[in-house]
Coordinates of C-alpha atoms in Angstrom, one line a residue:
Chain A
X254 CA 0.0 0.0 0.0
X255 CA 2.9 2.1 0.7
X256 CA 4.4 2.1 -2.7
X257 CA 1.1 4.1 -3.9
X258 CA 1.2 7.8 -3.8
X259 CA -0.6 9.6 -0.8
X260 CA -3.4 10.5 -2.5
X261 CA -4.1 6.9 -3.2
X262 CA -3.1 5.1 0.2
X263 CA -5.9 8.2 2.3
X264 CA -8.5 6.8 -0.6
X265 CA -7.9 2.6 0.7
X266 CA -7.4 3.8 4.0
X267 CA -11.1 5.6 4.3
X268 CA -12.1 2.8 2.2
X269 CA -11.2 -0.1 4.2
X270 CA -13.0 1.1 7.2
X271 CA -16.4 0.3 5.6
X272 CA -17.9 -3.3 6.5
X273 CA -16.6 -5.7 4.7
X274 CA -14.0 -4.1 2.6
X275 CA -10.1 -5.3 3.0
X276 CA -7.3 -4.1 2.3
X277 CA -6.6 -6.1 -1.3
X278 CA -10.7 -4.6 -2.1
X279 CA -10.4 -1.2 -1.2
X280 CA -7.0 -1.3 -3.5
X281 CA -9.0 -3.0 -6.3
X282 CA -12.0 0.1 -5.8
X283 CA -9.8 2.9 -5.6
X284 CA -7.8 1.8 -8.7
X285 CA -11.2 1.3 -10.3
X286 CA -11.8 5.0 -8.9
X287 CA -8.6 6.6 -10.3
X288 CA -9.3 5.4 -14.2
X289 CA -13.1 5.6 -13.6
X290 CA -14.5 8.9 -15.7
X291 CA -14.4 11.7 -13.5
X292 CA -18.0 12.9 -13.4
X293 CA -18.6 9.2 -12.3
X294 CA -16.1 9.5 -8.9
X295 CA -17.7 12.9 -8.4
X296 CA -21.1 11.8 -8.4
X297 CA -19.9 9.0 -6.0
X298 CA -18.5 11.6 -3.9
X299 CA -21.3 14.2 -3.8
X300 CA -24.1 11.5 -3.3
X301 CA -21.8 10.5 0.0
X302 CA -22.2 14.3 0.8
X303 CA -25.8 14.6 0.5
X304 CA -26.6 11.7 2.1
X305 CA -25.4 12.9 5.1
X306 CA -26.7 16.4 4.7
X307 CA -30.2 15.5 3.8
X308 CA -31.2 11.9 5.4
X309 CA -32.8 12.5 8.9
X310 CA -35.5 10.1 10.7
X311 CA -39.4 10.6 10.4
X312 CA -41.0 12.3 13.2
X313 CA -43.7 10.1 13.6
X314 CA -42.2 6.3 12.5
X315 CA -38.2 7.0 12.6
X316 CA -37.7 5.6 9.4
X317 CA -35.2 6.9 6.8
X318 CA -36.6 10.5 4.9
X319 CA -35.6 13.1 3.2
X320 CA -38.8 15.3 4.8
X321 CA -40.3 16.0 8.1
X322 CA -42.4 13.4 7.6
X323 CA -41.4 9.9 5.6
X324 CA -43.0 8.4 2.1
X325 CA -44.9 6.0 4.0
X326 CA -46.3 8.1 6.8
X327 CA -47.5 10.7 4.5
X328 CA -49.3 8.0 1.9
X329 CA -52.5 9.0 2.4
X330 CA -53.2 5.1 0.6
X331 CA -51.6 3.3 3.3
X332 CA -54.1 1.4 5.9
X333 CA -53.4 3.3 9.2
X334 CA -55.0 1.0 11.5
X335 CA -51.5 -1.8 10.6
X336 CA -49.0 -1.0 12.3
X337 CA -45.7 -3.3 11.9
X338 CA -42.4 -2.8 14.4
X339 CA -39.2 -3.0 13.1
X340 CA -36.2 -2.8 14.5
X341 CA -33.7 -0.9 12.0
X342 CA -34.5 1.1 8.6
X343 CA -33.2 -2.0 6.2
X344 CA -36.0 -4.4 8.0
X345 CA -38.4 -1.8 6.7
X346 CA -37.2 -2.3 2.6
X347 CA -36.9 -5.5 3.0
X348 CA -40.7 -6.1 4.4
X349 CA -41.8 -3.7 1.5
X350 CA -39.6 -5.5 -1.1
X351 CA -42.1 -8.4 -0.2
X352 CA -44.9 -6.2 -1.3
X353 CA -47.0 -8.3 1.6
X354 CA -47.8 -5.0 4.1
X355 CA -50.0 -2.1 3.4
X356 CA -50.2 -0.6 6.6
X357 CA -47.8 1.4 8.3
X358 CA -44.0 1.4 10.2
X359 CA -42.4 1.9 13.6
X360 CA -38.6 1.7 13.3
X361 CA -37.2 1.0 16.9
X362 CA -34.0 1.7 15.9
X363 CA -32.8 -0.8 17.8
X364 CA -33.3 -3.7 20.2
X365 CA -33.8 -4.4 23.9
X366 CA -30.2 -5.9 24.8
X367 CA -29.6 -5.0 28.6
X368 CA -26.2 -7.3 27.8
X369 CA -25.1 -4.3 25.8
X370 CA -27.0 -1.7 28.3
X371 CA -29.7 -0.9 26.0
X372 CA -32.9 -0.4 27.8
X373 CA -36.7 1.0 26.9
X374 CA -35.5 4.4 26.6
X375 CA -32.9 3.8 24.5
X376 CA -34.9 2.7 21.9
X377 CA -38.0 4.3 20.1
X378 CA -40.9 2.5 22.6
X379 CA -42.0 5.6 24.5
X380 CA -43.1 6.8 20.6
X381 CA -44.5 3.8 19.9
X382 CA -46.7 3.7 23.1
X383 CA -47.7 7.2 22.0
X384 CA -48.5 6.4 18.5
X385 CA -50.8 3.7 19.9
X386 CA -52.6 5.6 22.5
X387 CA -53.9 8.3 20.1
X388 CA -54.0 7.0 17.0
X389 CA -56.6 4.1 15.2
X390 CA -54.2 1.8 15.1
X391 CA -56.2 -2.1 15.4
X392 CA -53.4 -4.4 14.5
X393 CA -49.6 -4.4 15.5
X394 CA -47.3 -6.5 14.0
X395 CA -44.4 -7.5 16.0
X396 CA -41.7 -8.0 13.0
X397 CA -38.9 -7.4 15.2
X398 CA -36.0 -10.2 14.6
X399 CA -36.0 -14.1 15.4
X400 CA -32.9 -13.3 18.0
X401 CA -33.0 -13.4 21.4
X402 CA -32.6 -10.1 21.9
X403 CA -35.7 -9.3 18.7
X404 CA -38.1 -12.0 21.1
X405 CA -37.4 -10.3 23.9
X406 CA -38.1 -6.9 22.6
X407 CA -41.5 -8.5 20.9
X408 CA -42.6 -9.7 24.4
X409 CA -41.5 -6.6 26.0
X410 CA -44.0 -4.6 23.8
X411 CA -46.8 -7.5 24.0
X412 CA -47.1 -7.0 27.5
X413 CA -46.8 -3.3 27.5
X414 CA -50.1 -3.0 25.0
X415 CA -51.8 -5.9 26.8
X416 CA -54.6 -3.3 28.3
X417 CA -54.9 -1.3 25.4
X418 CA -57.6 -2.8 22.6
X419 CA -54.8 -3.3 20.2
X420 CA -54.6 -6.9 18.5
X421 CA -51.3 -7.9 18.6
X422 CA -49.4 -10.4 15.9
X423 CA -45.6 -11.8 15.6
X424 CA -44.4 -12.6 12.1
X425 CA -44.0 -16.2 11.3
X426 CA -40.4 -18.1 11.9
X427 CA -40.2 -21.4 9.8
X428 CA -38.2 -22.8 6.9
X429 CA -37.6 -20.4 4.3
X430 CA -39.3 -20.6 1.2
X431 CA -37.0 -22.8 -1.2
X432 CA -35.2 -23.9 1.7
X433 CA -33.9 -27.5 1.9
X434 CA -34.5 -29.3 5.2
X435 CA -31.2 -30.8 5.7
X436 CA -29.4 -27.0 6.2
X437 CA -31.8 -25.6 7.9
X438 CA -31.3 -25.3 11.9
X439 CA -32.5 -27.1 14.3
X440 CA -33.9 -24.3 16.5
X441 CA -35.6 -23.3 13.0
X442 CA -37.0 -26.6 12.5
X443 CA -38.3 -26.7 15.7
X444 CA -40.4 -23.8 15.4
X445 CA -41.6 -25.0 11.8
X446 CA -42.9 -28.1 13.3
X447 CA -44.8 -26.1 16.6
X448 CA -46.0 -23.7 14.5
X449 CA -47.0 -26.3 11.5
X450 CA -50.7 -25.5 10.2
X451 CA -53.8 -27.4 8.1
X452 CA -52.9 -27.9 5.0
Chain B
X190 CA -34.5 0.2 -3.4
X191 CA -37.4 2.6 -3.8
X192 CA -38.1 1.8 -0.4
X193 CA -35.5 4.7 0.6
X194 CA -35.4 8.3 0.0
X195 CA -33.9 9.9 -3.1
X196 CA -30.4 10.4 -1.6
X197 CA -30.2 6.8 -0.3
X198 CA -31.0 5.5 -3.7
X199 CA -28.1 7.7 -5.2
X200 CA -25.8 6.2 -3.0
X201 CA -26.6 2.9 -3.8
X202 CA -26.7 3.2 -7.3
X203 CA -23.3 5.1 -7.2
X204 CA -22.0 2.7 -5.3
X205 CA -23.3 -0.6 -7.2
X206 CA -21.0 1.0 -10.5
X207 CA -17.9 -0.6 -8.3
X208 CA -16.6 -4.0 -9.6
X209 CA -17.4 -6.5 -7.2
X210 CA -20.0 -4.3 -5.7
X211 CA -23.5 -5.7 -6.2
X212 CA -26.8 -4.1 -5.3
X213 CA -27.2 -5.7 -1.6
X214 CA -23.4 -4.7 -0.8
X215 CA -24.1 -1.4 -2.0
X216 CA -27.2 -1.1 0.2
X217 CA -25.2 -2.6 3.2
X218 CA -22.3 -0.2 2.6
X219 CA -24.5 3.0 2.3
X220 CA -27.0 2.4 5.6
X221 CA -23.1 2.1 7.4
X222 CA -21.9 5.3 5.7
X223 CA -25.6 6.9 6.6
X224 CA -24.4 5.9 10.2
X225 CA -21.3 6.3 10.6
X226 CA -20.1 9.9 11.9
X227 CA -19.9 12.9 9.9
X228 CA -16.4 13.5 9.9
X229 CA -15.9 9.5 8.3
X230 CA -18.3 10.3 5.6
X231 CA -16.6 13.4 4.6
X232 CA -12.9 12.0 4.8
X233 CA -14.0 9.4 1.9
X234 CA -16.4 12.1 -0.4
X235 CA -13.1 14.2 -0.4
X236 CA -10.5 11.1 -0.5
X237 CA -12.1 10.2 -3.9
X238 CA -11.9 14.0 -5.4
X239 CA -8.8 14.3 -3.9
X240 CA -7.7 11.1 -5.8
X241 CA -9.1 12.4 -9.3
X242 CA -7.6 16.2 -8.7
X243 CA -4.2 15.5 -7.6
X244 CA -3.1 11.9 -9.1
X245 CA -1.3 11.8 -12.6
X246 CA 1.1 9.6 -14.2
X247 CA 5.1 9.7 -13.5
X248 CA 6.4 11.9 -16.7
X249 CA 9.0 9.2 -17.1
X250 CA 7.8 5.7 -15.4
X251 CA 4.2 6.2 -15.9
X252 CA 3.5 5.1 -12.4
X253 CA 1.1 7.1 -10.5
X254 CA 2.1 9.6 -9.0
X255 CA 1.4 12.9 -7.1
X256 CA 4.3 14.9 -8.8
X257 CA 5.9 15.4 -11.8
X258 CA 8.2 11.9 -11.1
X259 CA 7.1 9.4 -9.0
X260 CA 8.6 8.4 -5.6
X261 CA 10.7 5.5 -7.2
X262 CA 12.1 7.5 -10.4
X263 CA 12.7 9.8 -8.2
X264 CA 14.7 8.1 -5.6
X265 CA 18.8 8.3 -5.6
X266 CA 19.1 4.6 -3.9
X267 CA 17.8 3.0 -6.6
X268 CA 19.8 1.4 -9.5
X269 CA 19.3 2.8 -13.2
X270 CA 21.0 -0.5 -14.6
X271 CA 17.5 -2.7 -13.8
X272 CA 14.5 -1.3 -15.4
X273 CA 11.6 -4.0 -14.7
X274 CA 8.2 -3.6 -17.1
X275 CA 4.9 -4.3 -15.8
X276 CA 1.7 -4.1 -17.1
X277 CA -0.3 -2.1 -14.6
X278 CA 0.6 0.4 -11.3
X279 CA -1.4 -2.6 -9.5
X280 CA 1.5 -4.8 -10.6
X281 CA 4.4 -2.6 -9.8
X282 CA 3.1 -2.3 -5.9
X283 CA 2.8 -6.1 -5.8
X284 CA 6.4 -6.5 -7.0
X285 CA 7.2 -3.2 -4.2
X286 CA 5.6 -5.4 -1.4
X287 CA 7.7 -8.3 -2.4
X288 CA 10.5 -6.4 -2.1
X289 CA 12.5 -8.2 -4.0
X290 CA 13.4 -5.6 -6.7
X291 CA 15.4 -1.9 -6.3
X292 CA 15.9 -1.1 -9.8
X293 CA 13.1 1.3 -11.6
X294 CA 9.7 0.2 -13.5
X295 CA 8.3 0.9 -16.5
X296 CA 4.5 0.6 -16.5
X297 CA 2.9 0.1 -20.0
X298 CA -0.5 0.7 -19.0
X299 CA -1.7 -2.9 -20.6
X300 CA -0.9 -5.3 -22.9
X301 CA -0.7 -5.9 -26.8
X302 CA -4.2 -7.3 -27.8
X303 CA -4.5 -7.4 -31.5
X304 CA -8.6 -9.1 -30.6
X305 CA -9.1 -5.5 -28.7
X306 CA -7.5 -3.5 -30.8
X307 CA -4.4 -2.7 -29.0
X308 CA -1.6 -2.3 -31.0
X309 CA 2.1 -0.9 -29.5
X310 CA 1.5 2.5 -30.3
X311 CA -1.6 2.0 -27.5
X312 CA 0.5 1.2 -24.6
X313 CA 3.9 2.9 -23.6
X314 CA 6.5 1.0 -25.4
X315 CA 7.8 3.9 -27.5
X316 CA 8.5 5.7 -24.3
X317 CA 10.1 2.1 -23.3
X318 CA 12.2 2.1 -26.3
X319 CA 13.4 5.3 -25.9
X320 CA 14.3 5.3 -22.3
X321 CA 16.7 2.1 -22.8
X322 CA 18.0 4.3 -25.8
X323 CA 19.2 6.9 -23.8
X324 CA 19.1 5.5 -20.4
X325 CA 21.9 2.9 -18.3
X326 CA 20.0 0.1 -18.2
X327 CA 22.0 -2.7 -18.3
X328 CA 19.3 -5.0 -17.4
X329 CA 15.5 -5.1 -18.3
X330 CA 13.2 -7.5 -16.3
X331 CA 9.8 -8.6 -18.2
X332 CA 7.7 -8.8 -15.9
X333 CA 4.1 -8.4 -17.6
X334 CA 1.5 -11.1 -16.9
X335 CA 2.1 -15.1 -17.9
X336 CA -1.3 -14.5 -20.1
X337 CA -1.3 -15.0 -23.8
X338 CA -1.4 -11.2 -24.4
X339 CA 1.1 -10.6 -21.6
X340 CA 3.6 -13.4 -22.6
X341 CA 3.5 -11.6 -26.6
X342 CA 4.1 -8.5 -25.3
X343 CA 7.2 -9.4 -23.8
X344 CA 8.3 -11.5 -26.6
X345 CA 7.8 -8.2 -28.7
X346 CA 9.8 -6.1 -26.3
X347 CA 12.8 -8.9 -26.6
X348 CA 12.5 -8.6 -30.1
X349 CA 13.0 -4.8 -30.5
X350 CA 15.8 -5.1 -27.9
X351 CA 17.5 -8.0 -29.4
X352 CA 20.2 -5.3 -31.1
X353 CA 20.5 -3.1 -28.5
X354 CA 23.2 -3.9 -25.6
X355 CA 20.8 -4.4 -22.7
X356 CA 20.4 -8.2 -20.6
X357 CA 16.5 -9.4 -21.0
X358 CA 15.1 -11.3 -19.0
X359 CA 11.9 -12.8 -18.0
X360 CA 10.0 -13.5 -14.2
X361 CA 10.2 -17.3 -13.5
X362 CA 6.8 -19.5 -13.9
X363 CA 6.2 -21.8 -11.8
X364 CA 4.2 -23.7 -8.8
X365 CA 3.3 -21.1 -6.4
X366 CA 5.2 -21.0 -2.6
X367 CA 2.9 -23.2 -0.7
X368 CA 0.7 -24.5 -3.4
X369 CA -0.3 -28.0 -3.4
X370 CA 0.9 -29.6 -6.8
X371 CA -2.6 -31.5 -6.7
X372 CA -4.5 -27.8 -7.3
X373 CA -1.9 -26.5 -9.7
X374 CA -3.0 -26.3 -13.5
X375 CA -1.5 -28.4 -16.1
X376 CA 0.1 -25.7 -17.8
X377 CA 1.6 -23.8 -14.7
X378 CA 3.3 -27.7 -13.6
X379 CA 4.6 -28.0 -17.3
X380 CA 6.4 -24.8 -16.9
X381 CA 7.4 -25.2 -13.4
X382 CA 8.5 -28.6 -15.4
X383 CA 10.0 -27.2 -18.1
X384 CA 12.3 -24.5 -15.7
X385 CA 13.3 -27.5 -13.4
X386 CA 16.7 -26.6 -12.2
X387 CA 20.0 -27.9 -10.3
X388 CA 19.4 -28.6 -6.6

């Protein structure tokens, strides 16, 4: 790396701290970088810019936005008695690249992890309790993750809304679609067969 | 994608035009640098512009460089007598790391490729020609890739050195330190064969 000019080594240097990136891959990118055209590396540069100058969080479901309020909060289509709780931004595009919700988002930005010292009020609960005392919400989806800490954080808010007359649902865990038995874990399985249906 | 707001999705897409970068990398990579402190997004927009305003090719070697000659043309310690030619800048830091060389490079910036069009007037061989014409090298290393197009090109260098009074020679093929003969290609052991010397 040393035997590239200075320029070259700050480029990989600033590169290799993103996730996984080495040091032979942030090489290969910033070569790719120096002979790319330069209105390309410029428009890589500025759109790293602006992300961080425009991106802020909804007010009302903390999601990703480039406006006060998010895409999704402000679709005036969008069912606002479904309420599904994420726990991070890129839960939220995956569920919608499934095209199976209509309703509406809270992103916790986070889980309950008292390991880590993460408690209620480090994560967005307080503003989900408030969305669901004063709004029509009917349904609330629990698609927090399958981990310990995502079940913990599901139960957590299942017996905060107990009292209120909010129906409360957990995604399903199973065998992924395509998914051969044989690789699929046992703790997986296990919930596949307790949670197996009429067919 | 269209889950996100506009700047997200520039990101992404700016980021996806990387080799080896596909669209869920690019996604991954963007949500860290969305999270990641200010002062870490900034140092890698203005590493890249930095990269395409300051770095240029060494007047003489054709290495990048930040100056007018690059560090190794430029350097007193090395020997003038060993000139080694690569194909690519990425080649001449491998052969750096190594440290197995101290002479100066010559970086043709390819290979001969008749099927792509590239004839010798494409890459820098004049500029080759001319600094063994008027240079001290007493000794030129070829070491451009053991590909077809890379293997030519150096039999076409020997050839238009043949008259002039400088040593060619060519990197040794063989198995690689390490490698198990079992996982070595046919025509890498036929070489390593082939170049079989006393013990």
């Amino acid at each position: 790396m040393n035997h590239y000019p200075q320029p070259i080594i700050a480029l990989i240097k600033n590169l290799s701290r993103l996730p996984g990136i080495g040091g032979k891959t942030a090489e290969r990118l910033a070569i790719h970088i120096l002979r790319a055209p330069r209105r390309e590396a410029e428009q890589l540069a500025h759109s790293i810019l602006e992300l961080k100058a425009k991106i802020r969080f909804c007010r009302r479901c903390f999601a990703l936005s480039d406006s006060e309020l998010c895409k999704i909060c402000s679709d005036v289509e969008r069912s606002d008695e479904l309420l599904c709780v994420v726990e991070q931004p890129a839960d939220m595009a995956a569920i919608e690249k499934s095209g199976a919700f209509k309703g509406r988002y809270h992103i916790l930005q986070g889980v309950l992890s008292p390991m880590d010292g993460i408690g209620p009020d480090d994560i967005r609960l307080n503003e989900l309790f408030d969305r669901l005392r004063h709004g029509d919400v009917k349904e609330l989806v629990l698609a927090t993750g399958t981990s310990v800490e995502g079940e913990a954080t599901a139960a957590y808010i299942q017996q905060h809304v107990a009292r209120m007359p909010v129906k409360v649902s957990r995604i399903a865990s199973g065998v992924p679609v395509g998914g051969d038995l044989k690789y699929v874990d046992q703790v997986t399985l296990k919930k596949a067969m307790e949670s197996r249906h009429a067919f």
